[in-house]
GROMACS .gro file of N, CA and C in nm:
model
  429
    1MET      N    1   5.773   3.903 -22.786
    1MET     CA    2   5.785   3.775 -22.853
    1MET      C    3   5.649   3.703 -22.860
    2ARG      N    4   5.568   3.715 -22.752
    2ARG     CA    5   5.437   3.650 -22.752
    2ARG      C    6   5.347   3.708 -22.862
    3SER      N    7   5.356   3.839 -22.885
    3SER     CA    8   5.273   3.902 -22.988
    3SER      C    9   5.313   3.852 -23.127
    4ILE      N   10   5.441   3.836 -23.149
    4ILE     CA   11   5.488   3.785 -23.279
    4ILE      C   12   5.440   3.642 -23.299
    5ALA      N   13   5.454   3.560 -23.194
    5ALA     CA   14   5.408   3.422 -23.202
    5ALA      C   15   5.257   3.416 -23.226
    6ALA      N   16   5.180   3.502 -23.156
    6ALA     CA   17   5.035   3.505 -23.173
    6ALA      C   18   4.999   3.546 -23.316
    7PHE      N   19   5.071   3.642 -23.372
    7PHE     CA   20   5.047   3.686 -23.509
    7PHE      C   21   5.072   3.572 -23.608
    8ILE      N   22   5.182   3.501 -23.590
    8ILE     CA   23   5.217   3.391 -23.680
    8ILE      C   24   5.115   3.277 -23.668
    9VAL      N   25   5.082   3.239 -23.545
    9VAL     CA   26   4.987   3.130 -23.524
    9VAL      C   27   4.848   3.170 -23.576
   10GLY      N   28   4.806   3.293 -23.552
   10GLY     CA   29   4.677   3.340 -23.604
   10GLY      C   30   4.675   3.338 -23.756
   11GLY      N   31   4.785   3.378 -23.817
   11GLY     CA   32   4.794   3.373 -23.964
   11GLY      C   33   4.786   3.231 -24.017
   12LEU      N   34   4.854   3.138 -23.949
   12LEU     CA   35   4.846   2.997 -23.989
   12LEU      C   36   4.704   2.942 -23.972
   13PHE      N   37   4.639   2.981 -23.862
   13PHE     CA   38   4.502   2.936 -23.837
   13PHE      C   39   4.409   2.989 -23.947
   14GLY      N   40   4.418   3.117 -23.978
   14GLY     CA   41   4.335   3.175 -24.082
   14GLY      C   42   4.361   3.112 -24.218
   15THR      N   43   4.487   3.085 -24.249
   15THR     CA   44   4.522   3.020 -24.375
   15THR      C   45   4.463   2.879 -24.380
   16GLY      N   46   4.470   2.809 -24.267
   16GLY     CA   47   4.411   2.675 -24.260
   16GLY      C   48   4.261   2.678 -24.280
   17LEU      N   49   4.195   2.779 -24.223
   17LEU     CA   50   4.050   2.792 -24.242
   17LEU      C   51   4.017   2.815 -24.389
   18LEU      N   52   4.095   2.899 -24.455
   18LEU     CA   53   4.070   2.926 -24.597
   18LEU      C   54   4.094   2.803 -24.682
   19LEU      N   55   4.208   2.734 -24.659
   19LEU     CA   56   4.243   2.617 -24.740
   19LEU      C   57   4.148   2.500 -24.717
   20SER      N   58   4.096   2.487 -24.595
   20SER     CA   59   4.009   2.374 -24.563
   20SER      C   60   3.866   2.394 -24.612
   21GLY      N   61   3.829   2.515 -24.647
   21GLY     CA   62   3.694   2.543 -24.692
   21GLY      C   63   3.601   2.586 -24.580
   22MET      N   64   3.652   2.604 -24.458
   22MET     CA   65   3.568   2.641 -24.345
   22MET      C   66   3.511   2.782 -24.359
   23THR      N   67   3.568   2.865 -24.442
   23THR     CA   68   3.514   2.999 -24.464
   23THR      C   69   3.414   3.003 -24.578
   24ASN      N   70   3.393   2.889 -24.644
   24ASN     CA   71   3.298   2.878 -24.754
   24ASN      C   72   3.167   2.823 -24.699
   25THR      N   73   3.066   2.906 -24.692
   25THR     CA   74   2.939   2.863 -24.632
   25THR      C   75   2.873   2.749 -24.710
   26VAL      N   76   2.900   2.738 -24.839
   26VAL     CA   77   2.844   2.628 -24.918
   26VAL      C   78   2.902   2.495 -24.872
   27VAL      N   79   3.033   2.492 -24.846
   27VAL     CA   80   3.098   2.370 -24.798
   27VAL      C   81   3.046   2.333 -24.660
   28VAL      N   82   3.035   2.433 -24.572
   28VAL     CA   83   2.987   2.408 -24.436
   28VAL      C   84   2.843   2.358 -24.438
   29ARG      N   85   2.760   2.421 -24.513
   29ARG     CA   86   2.619   2.375 -24.520
   29ARG      C   87   2.610   2.237 -24.583
   30GLY      N   88   2.698   2.207 -24.678
   30GLY     CA   89   2.702   2.072 -24.736
   30GLY      C   90   2.739   1.968 -24.631
   31TRP      N   91   2.828   2.003 -24.539
   31TRP     CA   92   2.865   1.913 -24.429
   31TRP      C   93   2.747   1.891 -24.336
   32LEU      N   94   2.670   1.996 -24.310
   32LEU     CA   95   2.558   1.987 -24.217
   32LEU      C   96   2.435   1.920 -24.279
   33ASP      N   97   2.429   1.908 -24.410
   33ASP     CA   98   2.312   1.853 -24.479
   33ASP      C   99   2.325   1.701 -24.492
   34VAL      N  100   2.316   1.630 -24.379
   34VAL     CA  101   2.339   1.485 -24.381
   34VAL      C  102   2.227   1.408 -24.450
   35PHE      N  103   2.110   1.464 -24.465
   35PHE     CA  104   1.999   1.395 -24.530
   35PHE      C  105   1.978   1.441 -24.674
   36GLY      N  106   2.064   1.529 -24.723
   36GLY     CA  107   2.051   1.580 -24.859
   36GLY      C  108   2.180   1.554 -24.936
   37ASP      N  109   2.236   1.660 -24.992
   37ASP     CA  110   2.359   1.652 -25.070
   37ASP      C  111   2.478   1.667 -24.977
   38TRP      N  112   2.505   1.564 -24.897
   38TRP     CA  113   2.608   1.570 -24.792
   38TRP      C  114   2.748   1.575 -24.849
   39ASP      N  115   2.831   1.664 -24.795
   39ASP     CA  116   2.971   1.680 -24.836
   39ASP      C  117   3.059   1.642 -24.716
   40PRO      N  118   3.124   1.525 -24.717
   40PRO     CA  119   3.199   1.478 -24.601
   40PRO      C  120   3.340   1.537 -24.586
   41THR      N  121   3.380   1.630 -24.671
   41THR     CA  122   3.519   1.677 -24.669
   41THR      C  123   3.559   1.743 -24.537
   42LEU      N  124   3.466   1.804 -24.465
   42LEU     CA  125   3.504   1.869 -24.339
   42LEU      C  126   3.536   1.767 -24.229
   43ALA      N  127   3.506   1.640 -24.251
   43ALA     CA  128   3.546   1.536 -24.155
   43ALA      C  129   3.699   1.534 -24.144
   44PHE      N  130   3.769   1.559 -24.253
   44PHE     CA  131   3.914   1.563 -24.250
   44PHE      C  132   3.963   1.684 -24.172
   45VAL      N  133   3.891   1.795 -24.182
   45VAL     CA  134   3.926   1.915 -24.105
   45VAL      C  135   3.910   1.886 -23.956
   46MET      N  136   3.798   1.823 -23.919
   46MET     CA  137   3.776   1.790 -23.778
   46MET      C  138   3.880   1.690 -23.728
   47GLY      N  139   3.909   1.590 -23.809
   47GLY     CA  140   4.013   1.493 -23.771
   47GLY      C  141   4.148   1.560 -23.756
   48GLY      N  142   4.174   1.658 -23.843
   48GLY     CA  143   4.300   1.731 -23.836
   48GLY      C  144   4.310   1.820 -23.713
   49ALA      N  145   4.198   1.844 -23.646
   49ALA     CA  146   4.199   1.921 -23.522
   49ALA      C  147   4.189   1.830 -23.400
   50ILE      N  148   4.104   1.729 -23.406
   50ILE     CA  149   4.081   1.642 -23.291
   50ILE      C  150   4.201   1.554 -23.259
   51VAL      N  151   4.261   1.493 -23.360
   51VAL     CA  152   4.373   1.401 -23.337
   51VAL      C  153   4.492   1.473 -23.272
   52PRO      N  154   4.538   1.588 -23.326
   52PRO     CA  155   4.650   1.656 -23.259
   52PRO      C  156   4.616   1.702 -23.117
   53MET      N  157   4.491   1.746 -23.094
   53MET     CA  158   4.454   1.790 -22.959
   53MET      C  159   4.450   1.672 -22.862
   54ALA      N  160   4.403   1.557 -22.906
   54ALA     CA  161   4.403   1.438 -22.820
   54ALA      C  162   4.546   1.401 -22.780
   55ILE      N  163   4.637   1.411 -22.873
   55ILE     CA  164   4.778   1.383 -22.843
   55ILE      C  165   4.834   1.491 -22.749
   56ALA      N  166   4.801   1.617 -22.776
   56ALA     CA  167   4.852   1.727 -22.694
   56ALA      C  168   4.806   1.715 -22.550
   57TRP      N  169   4.678   1.676 -22.526
   57TRP     CA  170   4.629   1.662 -22.388
   57TRP      C  171   4.708   1.556 -22.313
   58ARG      N  172   4.758   1.456 -22.385
   58ARG     CA  173   4.839   1.351 -22.320
   58ARG      C  174   4.981   1.399 -22.289
   59LEU      N  175   5.032   1.492 -22.368
   59LEU     CA  176   5.170   1.539 -22.352
   59LEU      C  177   5.184   1.656 -22.255
   60VAL      N  178   5.075   1.729 -22.227
   60VAL     CA  179   5.080   1.853 -22.148
   60VAL      C  180   5.114   1.834 -22.000
   61PRO      N  181   5.062   1.734 -21.930
   61PRO     CA  182   5.085   1.727 -21.785
   61PRO      C  183   5.234   1.735 -21.748
   62GLY      N  184   5.263   1.826 -21.656
   62GLY     CA  185   5.401   1.845 -21.610
   62GLY      C  186   5.484   1.937 -21.697
   63ARG      N  187   5.426   1.995 -21.799
   63ARG     CA  188   5.500   2.084 -21.888
   63ARG      C  189   5.447   2.226 -21.876
   64ALA      N  190   5.525   2.320 -21.925
   64ALA     CA  191   5.485   2.461 -21.926
   64ALA      C  192   5.502   2.516 -22.068
   65PRO      N  193   5.416   2.610 -22.110
   65PRO     CA  194   5.432   2.669 -22.243
   65PRO      C  195   5.567   2.739 -22.257
   66VAL      N  196   5.623   2.733 -22.375
   66VAL     CA  197   5.753   2.794 -22.402
   66VAL      C  198   5.749   2.945 -22.381
   67LEU      N  199   5.639   3.010 -22.417
   67LEU     CA  200   5.630   3.155 -22.407
   67LEU      C  201   5.563   3.202 -22.277
   68GLY      N  202   5.558   3.117 -22.176
   68GLY     CA  203   5.505   3.157 -22.046
   68GLY      C  204   5.359   3.128 -22.028
   69GLY      N  205   5.311   3.155 -21.908
   69GLY     CA  206   5.172   3.127 -21.877
   69GLY      C  207   5.154   2.982 -21.836
   70ALA      N  208   5.035   2.931 -21.855
   70ALA     CA  209   5.004   2.793 -21.821
   70ALA      C  210   4.908   2.737 -21.925
   71PHE      N  211   4.916   2.607 -21.944
   71PHE     CA  212   4.822   2.542 -22.033
   71PHE      C  213   4.685   2.539 -21.966
   72PRO      N  214   4.579   2.548 -22.045
   72PRO     CA  215   4.445   2.540 -21.984
   72PRO      C  216   4.420   2.401 -21.928
   73ALA      N  217   4.332   2.394 -21.830
   73ALA     CA  218   4.296   2.265 -21.773
   73ALA      C  219   4.215   2.185 -21.875
   74PRO      N  220   4.222   2.053 -21.867
   74PRO     CA  221   4.139   1.973 -21.958
   74PRO      C  222   3.991   2.003 -21.935
   75PRO      N  223   3.911   1.988 -22.038
   75PRO     CA  224   3.767   2.017 -22.022
   75PRO      C  225   3.702   1.919 -21.926
   76GLU      N  226   3.594   1.964 -21.865
   76GLU     CA  227   3.515   1.881 -21.775
   76GLU      C  228   3.454   1.765 -21.854
   77PRO      N  229   3.471   1.640 -21.809
   77PRO     CA  230   3.419   1.528 -21.888
   77PRO      C  231   3.268   1.507 -21.875
   78ARG      N  232   3.205   1.570 -21.776
   78ARG     CA  233   3.062   1.552 -21.757
   78ARG      C  234   2.982   1.643 -21.851
   79LEU      N  235   2.866   1.594 -21.889
   79LEU     CA  236   2.774   1.677 -21.967
   79LEU      C  237   2.691   1.758 -21.869
   80GLY      N  238   2.695   1.888 -21.883
   80GLY     CA  239   2.617   1.976 -21.797
   80GLY      C  240   2.527   2.066 -21.879
   81ARG      N  241   2.444   2.141 -21.809
   81ARG     CA  242   2.349   2.231 -21.876
   81ARG      C  243   2.422   2.333 -21.962
   82ASN      N  244   2.531   2.391 -21.911
   82ASN     CA  245   2.603   2.494 -21.988
   82ASN      C  246   2.661   2.437 -22.117
   83LEU      N  247   2.716   2.315 -22.111
   83LEU     CA  248   2.773   2.254 -22.231
   83LEU      C  249   2.664   2.223 -22.334
   84VAL      N  250   2.554   2.165 -22.287
   84VAL     CA  251   2.446   2.129 -22.379
   84VAL      C  252   2.384   2.254 -22.441
   85LEU      N  253   2.351   2.352 -22.359
   85LEU     CA  254   2.291   2.475 -22.410
   85LEU      C  255   2.387   2.548 -22.505
   86GLY      N  256   2.512   2.559 -22.468
   86GLY     CA  257   2.610   2.624 -22.554
   86GLY      C  258   2.627   2.552 -22.687
   87SER      N  259   2.628   2.418 -22.682
   87SER     CA  260   2.642   2.340 -22.805
   87SER      C  261   2.522   2.357 -22.897
   88VAL      N  262   2.403   2.359 -22.838
   88VAL     CA  263   2.282   2.378 -22.917
   88VAL      C  264   2.283   2.515 -22.984
   89LEU      N  265   2.315   2.619 -22.907
   89LEU     CA  266   2.318   2.754 -22.964
   89LEU      C  267   2.427   2.768 -23.071
   90PHE      N  268   2.545   2.710 -23.044
   90PHE     CA  269   2.653   2.714 -23.142
   90PHE      C  270   2.610   2.644 -23.270
   91GLY      N  271   2.550   2.525 -23.258
   91GLY     CA  272   2.506   2.450 -23.375
   91GLY      C  273   2.398   2.521 -23.453
   92MET      N  274   2.305   2.585 -23.382
   92MET     CA  275   2.200   2.660 -23.451
   92MET      C  276   2.260   2.775 -23.530
   93GLY      N  277   2.352   2.849 -23.469
   93GLY     CA  278   2.416   2.960 -23.540
   93GLY      C  279   2.497   2.912 -23.658
   94TRP      N  280   2.567   2.800 -23.640
   94TRP     CA  281   2.649   2.744 -23.747
   94TRP      C  282   2.560   2.699 -23.862
   95GLY      N  283   2.449   2.632 -23.829
   95GLY     CA  284   2.359   2.584 -23.933
   95GLY      C  285   2.287   2.695 -24.007
   96LEU      N  286   2.247   2.798 -23.934
   96LEU     CA  287   2.175   2.909 -23.998
   96LEU      C  288   2.264   2.995 -24.085
   97SER      N  289   2.388   3.017 -24.040
   97SER     CA  290   2.475   3.108 -24.113
   97SER      C  291   2.578   3.038 -24.200
   98GLY      N  292   2.611   2.914 -24.166
   98GLY     CA  293   2.717   2.844 -24.238
   98GLY      C  294   2.855   2.885 -24.191
   99LEU      N  295   2.863   2.960 -24.082
   99LEU     CA  296   2.991   3.004 -24.028
   99LEU      C  297   2.996   2.979 -23.879
  100CYS      N  298   3.115   2.954 -23.827
  100CYS     CA  299   3.136   2.954 -23.683
  100CYS      C  300   3.233   3.069 -23.655
  101PRO      N  301   3.261   3.101 -23.529
  101PRO     CA  302   3.335   3.224 -23.497
  101PRO      C  303   3.469   3.241 -23.568
  102GLY      N  304   3.553   3.140 -23.569
  102GLY     CA  305   3.684   3.155 -23.634
  102GLY      C  306   3.674   3.189 -23.781
  103PRO      N  307   3.603   3.107 -23.860
  103PRO     CA  308   3.584   3.139 -24.001
  103PRO      C  309   3.510   3.270 -24.025
  104ALA      N  310   3.420   3.308 -23.934
  104ALA     CA  311   3.349   3.436 -23.951
  104ALA      C  312   3.446   3.552 -23.946
  105VAL      N  313   3.539   3.547 -23.852
  105VAL     CA  314   3.639   3.654 -23.842
  105VAL      C  315   3.733   3.648 -23.963
  106ALA      N  316   3.773   3.525 -24.002
  106ALA     CA  317   3.864   3.511 -24.116
  106ALA      C  318   3.800   3.559 -24.246
  107SER      N  319   3.668   3.545 -24.259
  107SER     CA  320   3.602   3.581 -24.384
  107SER      C  321   3.542   3.721 -24.383
  108ILE      N  322   3.567   3.798 -24.281
  108ILE     CA  323   3.503   3.930 -24.269
  108ILE      C  324   3.539   4.020 -24.388
  109GLY      N  325   3.656   4.001 -24.444
  109GLY     CA  326   3.697   4.084 -24.556
  109GLY      C  327   3.624   4.054 -24.684
  110PHE      N  328   3.570   3.933 -24.698
  110PHE     CA  329   3.500   3.899 -24.822
  110PHE      C  330   3.363   3.838 -24.796
  111GLY      N  331   3.316   3.838 -24.671
  111GLY     CA  332   3.189   3.775 -24.637
  111GLY      C  333   3.067   3.857 -24.672
  112GLY      N  334   3.086   3.983 -24.708
  112GLY     CA  335   2.972   4.067 -24.743
  112GLY      C  336   2.890   4.103 -24.620
  113LEU      N  337   2.770   4.149 -24.644
  113LEU     CA  338   2.682   4.193 -24.536
  113LEU      C  339   2.647   4.078 -24.441
  114GLY      N  340   2.628   3.958 -24.495
  114GLY     CA  341   2.595   3.842 -24.411
  114GLY      C  342   2.704   3.814 -24.309
  115GLY      N  343   2.829   3.821 -24.350
  115GLY     CA  344   2.940   3.799 -24.258
  115GLY      C  345   2.947   3.905 -24.150
  116ILE      N  346   2.920   4.028 -24.188
  116ILE     CA  347   2.922   4.138 -24.091
  116ILE      C  348   2.807   4.124 -23.992
  117LEU      N  349   2.688   4.087 -24.041
  117LEU     CA  350   2.574   4.065 -23.952
  117LEU      C  351   2.600   3.950 -23.855
  118PHE      N  352   2.659   3.842 -23.906
  118PHE     CA  353   2.692   3.729 -23.819
  118PHE      C  354   2.790   3.772 -23.711
  119LEU      N  355   2.893   3.845 -23.749
  119LEU     CA  356   2.993   3.891 -23.652
  119LEU      C  357   2.928   3.983 -23.548
  120ALA      N  358   2.839   4.071 -23.591
  120ALA     CA  359   2.769   4.160 -23.496
  120ALA      C  360   2.682   4.079 -23.401
  121ALA      N  361   2.608   3.981 -23.454
  121ALA     CA  362   2.524   3.897 -23.369
  121ALA      C  363   2.609   3.816 -23.272
  122MET      N  364   2.724   3.770 -23.317
  122MET     CA  365   2.814   3.694 -23.230
  122MET      C  366   2.865   3.781 -23.115
  123ILE      N  367   2.900   3.904 -23.144
  123ILE     CA  368   2.949   3.995 -23.040
  123ILE      C  369   2.837   4.025 -22.940
  124VAL      N  370   2.716   4.049 -22.988
  124VAL     CA  371   2.603   4.072 -22.898
  124VAL      C  372   2.580   3.949 -22.810
  125GLY      N  373   2.586   3.832 -22.869
  125GLY     CA  374   2.570   3.708 -22.793
  125GLY      C  375   2.676   3.693 -22.686
  126MET      N  376   2.800   3.729 -22.718
  126MET     CA  377   2.908   3.719 -22.619
  126MET      C  378   2.888   3.819 -22.506
  127LEU      N  379   2.831   3.935 -22.535
  127LEU     CA  380   2.805   4.034 -22.432
  127LEU      C  381   2.688   3.994 -22.342
  128VAL      N  382   2.588   3.929 -22.401
  128VAL     CA  383   2.468   3.890 -22.326
  128VAL      C  384   2.490   3.758 -22.249
  129ALA      N  385   2.577   3.673 -22.297
  129ALA     CA  386   2.595   3.539 -22.241
  129ALA      C  387   2.623   3.537 -22.090
  130PRO      N  388   2.710   3.623 -22.035
  130PRO     CA  389   2.734   3.615 -21.891
  130PRO      C  390   2.609   3.636 -21.807
  131ALA      N  391   2.524   3.729 -21.845
  131ALA     CA  392   2.400   3.754 -21.770
  131ALA      C  393   2.306   3.634 -21.781
  132VAL      N  394   2.295   3.576 -21.899
  132VAL     CA  395   2.210   3.458 -21.918
  132VAL      C  396   2.265   3.341 -21.837
  133ARG      N  397   2.396   3.323 -21.840
  133ARG     CA  398   2.456   3.213 -21.764
  133ARG      C  399   2.433   3.230 -21.615
  134ASN      N  400   2.446   3.352 -21.563
  134ASN     CA  401   2.421   3.376 -21.421
  134ASN      C  402   2.278   3.341 -21.384
  135ARG      N  403   2.183   3.376 -21.470
  135ARG     CA  404   2.042   3.342 -21.444
  135ARG      C  405   2.020   3.192 -21.446
  136LEU      N  406   2.081   3.125 -21.544
  136LEU     CA  407   2.066   2.980 -21.552
  136LEU      C  408   2.132   2.910 -21.434
  137ASP      N  409   2.248   2.961 -21.390
  137ASP     CA  410   2.317   2.900 -21.276
  137ASP      C  411   2.237   2.915 -21.147
  138ALA      N  412   2.150   3.018 -21.141
  138ALA     CA  413   2.067   3.040 -21.022
  138ALA      C  414   1.949   2.942 -21.017
  139VAL      N  415   1.914   2.882 -21.132
  139VAL     CA  416   1.802   2.787 -21.136
  139VAL      C  417   1.856   2.647 -21.106
  140PRO      N  418   1.795   2.575 -21.010
  140PRO     CA  419   1.845   2.441 -20.981
  140PRO      C  420   1.827   2.347 -21.100
  141SER      N  421   1.927   2.263 -21.124
  141SER     CA  422   1.921   2.170 -21.236
  141SER      C  423   1.851   2.042 -21.192
  142ALA      N  424   1.788   1.977 -21.289
  142ALA     CA  425   1.720   1.851 -21.259
  142ALA      C  426   1.822   1.739 -21.250
  143GLY      N  427   1.805   1.651 -21.159
  143GLY     CA  428   1.892   1.534 -21.149
  143GLY      C  429   2.003   1.557 -21.063
   0.00000   0.00000   0.00000
């Protein structure tokens, strides 16, 4: 049953990415170009994700998922080195390619060579990240 639910939810997520324009690198780059020809339409996509999640975090305590397991813990509210570094790297990749991981996977069928290269670079980054994080965690942080 969990596999069927995951398939349905993944299909809805991919459909949402396509309909929202998140798989269109022109739309994404237009959103990121705040000093040029800025396209604010992705603000609605972000609002459509942030508002339901804010409500969900309020409803989760004391509940369990219908299909088993446990809900993830709320994110750490403090800004740390891992969050800042990860955000910078994510933003750089998003800005350079016009794709983030979800839309990259959703667009792999029509993204051409650029989409495949992005996906390959993303996989390499995910494989290298644990070693880099371990090295960074060994270095004392300032403050």
